Amino acid sequence: MRDLQTSGLPFYQPAGDECELFETAHSNGLPLLLKGPTGCGKTRFVEHMAARLGLPLHTVACHDDLSAADLIGRYLLKGGETVWTDGPLTRAVREGGICYLDEVVEARKDVTVVLHPLTDDRRRLVIDRTGEELRAPASFMLVASYNPGYQNILKKLKPSTRQRFVSIGFDFPSPQVETPVVMRESGLDEARATALVRLAGKIRALSGMDLEEGVSTRLLIYAATMIAAGMPVDRSIETAIVEPLSDEPDTQRALRDLAAAIYG
């Protein structure tokens, strides 16, 4: 297992060659799309790479009401004057930094219209309200992420958009990678962290249960943090894993049974 962690950078434990792929995409001016389930490390990966490359990072949590103006900017009233204020995408282009659109599929459709000129050889951002046309510097990078498991007919990333990005698929890490991550982030000892990761593997392998997704690494770290702080194991698992994963009594009961089988 390689550890590319450097002192002072946000911790990220690589599972493969994703760091090299990110650097190659950046050095060649290619936009990057990260695909994978919630809580598997996509955002932490981008934070790590931005710090590793020494670039400013502008992160946008996309949602139903996110519009192109939210990304580009708008005129705001300040001190009795109307002043243009850049949005995070515009700031990233001006600074030559990274703009990270988390769960881009959630944004309104007019957002993709703005992104398209930045994801081809033009690398330009047009600001209609000010008449500016910004050419992205070589250091600028557009990164987006989404969870394919949550896509439906109404919310789907169009092929015409997906094919403008190079893409890296993320998944939950192997136990050999996940256990050290849980230990480092929570301070929990190896034996108890290993048991939590084993429980996560059992939950992720289940089929036929009312679960949209398996337990995330993020939730494992929450549970481990509570255990390390002195909370009983069963209560930590209940509050950090069972309750967040499902509201259905039968599903919750099955999750408790799995935990009991692991912990005795």
PDB file of N, CA and C in Angstrom, residues 3 5 8 27 32 37 46 54 70 80 86-87 129 155 173 179 195 209 225 235 255:
ATOM      1  N   ASP A   3       1.642   5.231   0.369  1.00  0.00           N
ATOM      2  CA  ASP A   3       1.142   6.381   1.107  1.00  0.00           C
ATOM      3  C   ASP A   3       1.807   7.620   0.560  1.00  0.00           C
ATOM      4  N   GLN A   5       0.968  10.594   1.328  1.00  0.00           N
ATOM      5  CA  GLN A   5       0.700  11.710   2.203  1.00  0.00           C
ATOM      6  C   GLN A   5       1.959  12.531   2.450  1.00  0.00           C
ATOM      7  N   GLY A   8       1.426  18.416   6.108  1.00  0.00           N
ATOM      8  CA  GLY A   8       0.739  19.673   5.859  1.00  0.00           C
ATOM      9  C   GLY A   8      -0.396  19.573   4.864  1.00  0.00           C
ATOM     10  N   SER A  27      -2.068  18.976 -15.819  1.00  0.00           N
ATOM     11  CA  SER A  27      -0.948  19.488 -16.614  1.00  0.00           C
ATOM     12  C   SER A  27      -1.274  19.580 -18.096  1.00  0.00           C
ATOM     13  N   LEU A  32     -11.948  17.139 -15.230  1.00  0.00           N
ATOM     14  CA  LEU A  32     -11.987  15.819 -14.603  1.00  0.00           C
ATOM     15  C   LEU A  32     -13.325  15.590 -13.919  1.00  0.00           C
ATOM     16  N   PRO A  37     -19.875   6.565  -5.022  1.00  0.00           N
ATOM     17  CA  PRO A  37     -20.903   6.707  -3.988  1.00  0.00           C
ATOM     18  C   PRO A  37     -20.573   7.787  -2.972  1.00  0.00           C
ATOM     19  N   VAL A  46      -9.969  15.728  -3.807  1.00  0.00           N
ATOM     20  CA  VAL A  46      -9.777  17.010  -4.496  1.00  0.00           C
ATOM     21  C   VAL A  46      -9.059  17.998  -3.579  1.00  0.00           C
ATOM     22  N   GLY A  54      -0.611  23.164  -4.917  1.00  0.00           N
ATOM     23  CA  GLY A  54      -0.469  24.552  -4.507  1.00  0.00           C
ATOM     24  C   GLY A  54      -1.442  25.487  -5.183  1.00  0.00           C
ATOM     25  N   ASP A  70     -25.110  31.886  -9.902  1.00  0.00           N
ATOM     26  CA  ASP A  70     -24.457  31.544  -8.640  1.00  0.00           C
ATOM     27  C   ASP A  70     -22.990  31.191  -8.866  1.00  0.00           C
ATOM     28  N   GLY A  80     -24.472  51.376  -0.816  1.00  0.00           N
ATOM     29  CA  GLY A  80     -25.252  52.269  -1.669  1.00  0.00           C
ATOM     30  C   GLY A  80     -24.882  52.205  -3.133  1.00  0.00           C
ATOM     31  N   ASP A  86     -17.759  38.506  -8.259  1.00  0.00           N
ATOM     32  CA  ASP A  86     -17.488  37.226  -8.926  1.00  0.00           C
ATOM     33  C   ASP A  86     -18.063  36.065  -8.138  1.00  0.00           C
ATOM     34  N   GLY A  87     -18.550  35.055  -8.842  1.00  0.00           N
ATOM     35  CA  GLY A  87     -18.929  33.794  -8.240  1.00  0.00           C
ATOM     36  C   GLY A  87     -17.715  32.873  -8.164  1.00  0.00           C
ATOM     37  N   ARG A 129     -23.161  39.570 -18.246  1.00  0.00           N
ATOM     38  CA  ARG A 129     -23.590  40.766 -17.524  1.00  0.00           C
ATOM     39  C   ARG A 129     -22.543  41.874 -17.560  1.00  0.00           C
ATOM     40  N   LYS A 155     -32.954  13.536 -13.147  1.00  0.00           N
ATOM     41  CA  LYS A 155     -31.635  14.060 -12.818  1.00  0.00           C
ATOM     42  C   LYS A 155     -30.584  13.109 -13.362  1.00  0.00           C
ATOM     43  N   PRO A 173     -13.068   1.971  -0.378  1.00  0.00           N
ATOM     44  CA  PRO A 173     -11.729   1.374  -0.409  1.00  0.00           C
ATOM     45  C   PRO A 173     -11.708  -0.045   0.126  1.00  0.00           C
ATOM     46  N   THR A 179      -9.078   0.603   6.711  1.00  0.00           N
ATOM     47  CA  THR A 179      -8.784   0.492   8.145  1.00  0.00           C
ATOM     48  C   THR A 179      -7.789   1.544   8.613  1.00  0.00           C
ATOM     49  N   ALA A 195     -12.718  -4.143  13.104  1.00  0.00           N
ATOM     50  CA  ALA A 195     -14.074  -4.678  13.283  1.00  0.00           C
ATOM     51  C   ALA A 195     -15.111  -3.793  12.605  1.00  0.00           C
ATOM     52  N   MET A 209     -32.123  -5.341   0.619  1.00  0.00           N
ATOM     53  CA  MET A 209     -32.504  -4.507   1.753  1.00  0.00           C
ATOM     54  C   MET A 209     -32.859  -3.113   1.259  1.00  0.00           C
ATOM     55  N   THR A 225     -14.886   7.602  15.828  1.00  0.00           N
ATOM     56  CA  THR A 225     -14.591   8.762  16.670  1.00  0.00           C
ATOM     57  C   THR A 225     -15.369   8.688  17.980  1.00  0.00           C
ATOM     58  N   ARG A 235     -23.971   1.831  20.986  1.00  0.00           N
ATOM     59  CA  ARG A 235     -24.594   3.139  20.802  1.00  0.00           C
ATOM     60  C   ARG A 235     -23.917   3.920  19.674  1.00  0.00           C
ATOM     61  N   LEU A 255     -29.542  -4.520  10.371  1.00  0.00           N
ATOM     62  CA  LEU A 255     -28.232  -3.908  10.580  1.00  0.00           C
ATOM     63  C   LEU A 255     -27.720  -4.185  11.995  1.00  0.00           C
TER      64      LEU A 255
END
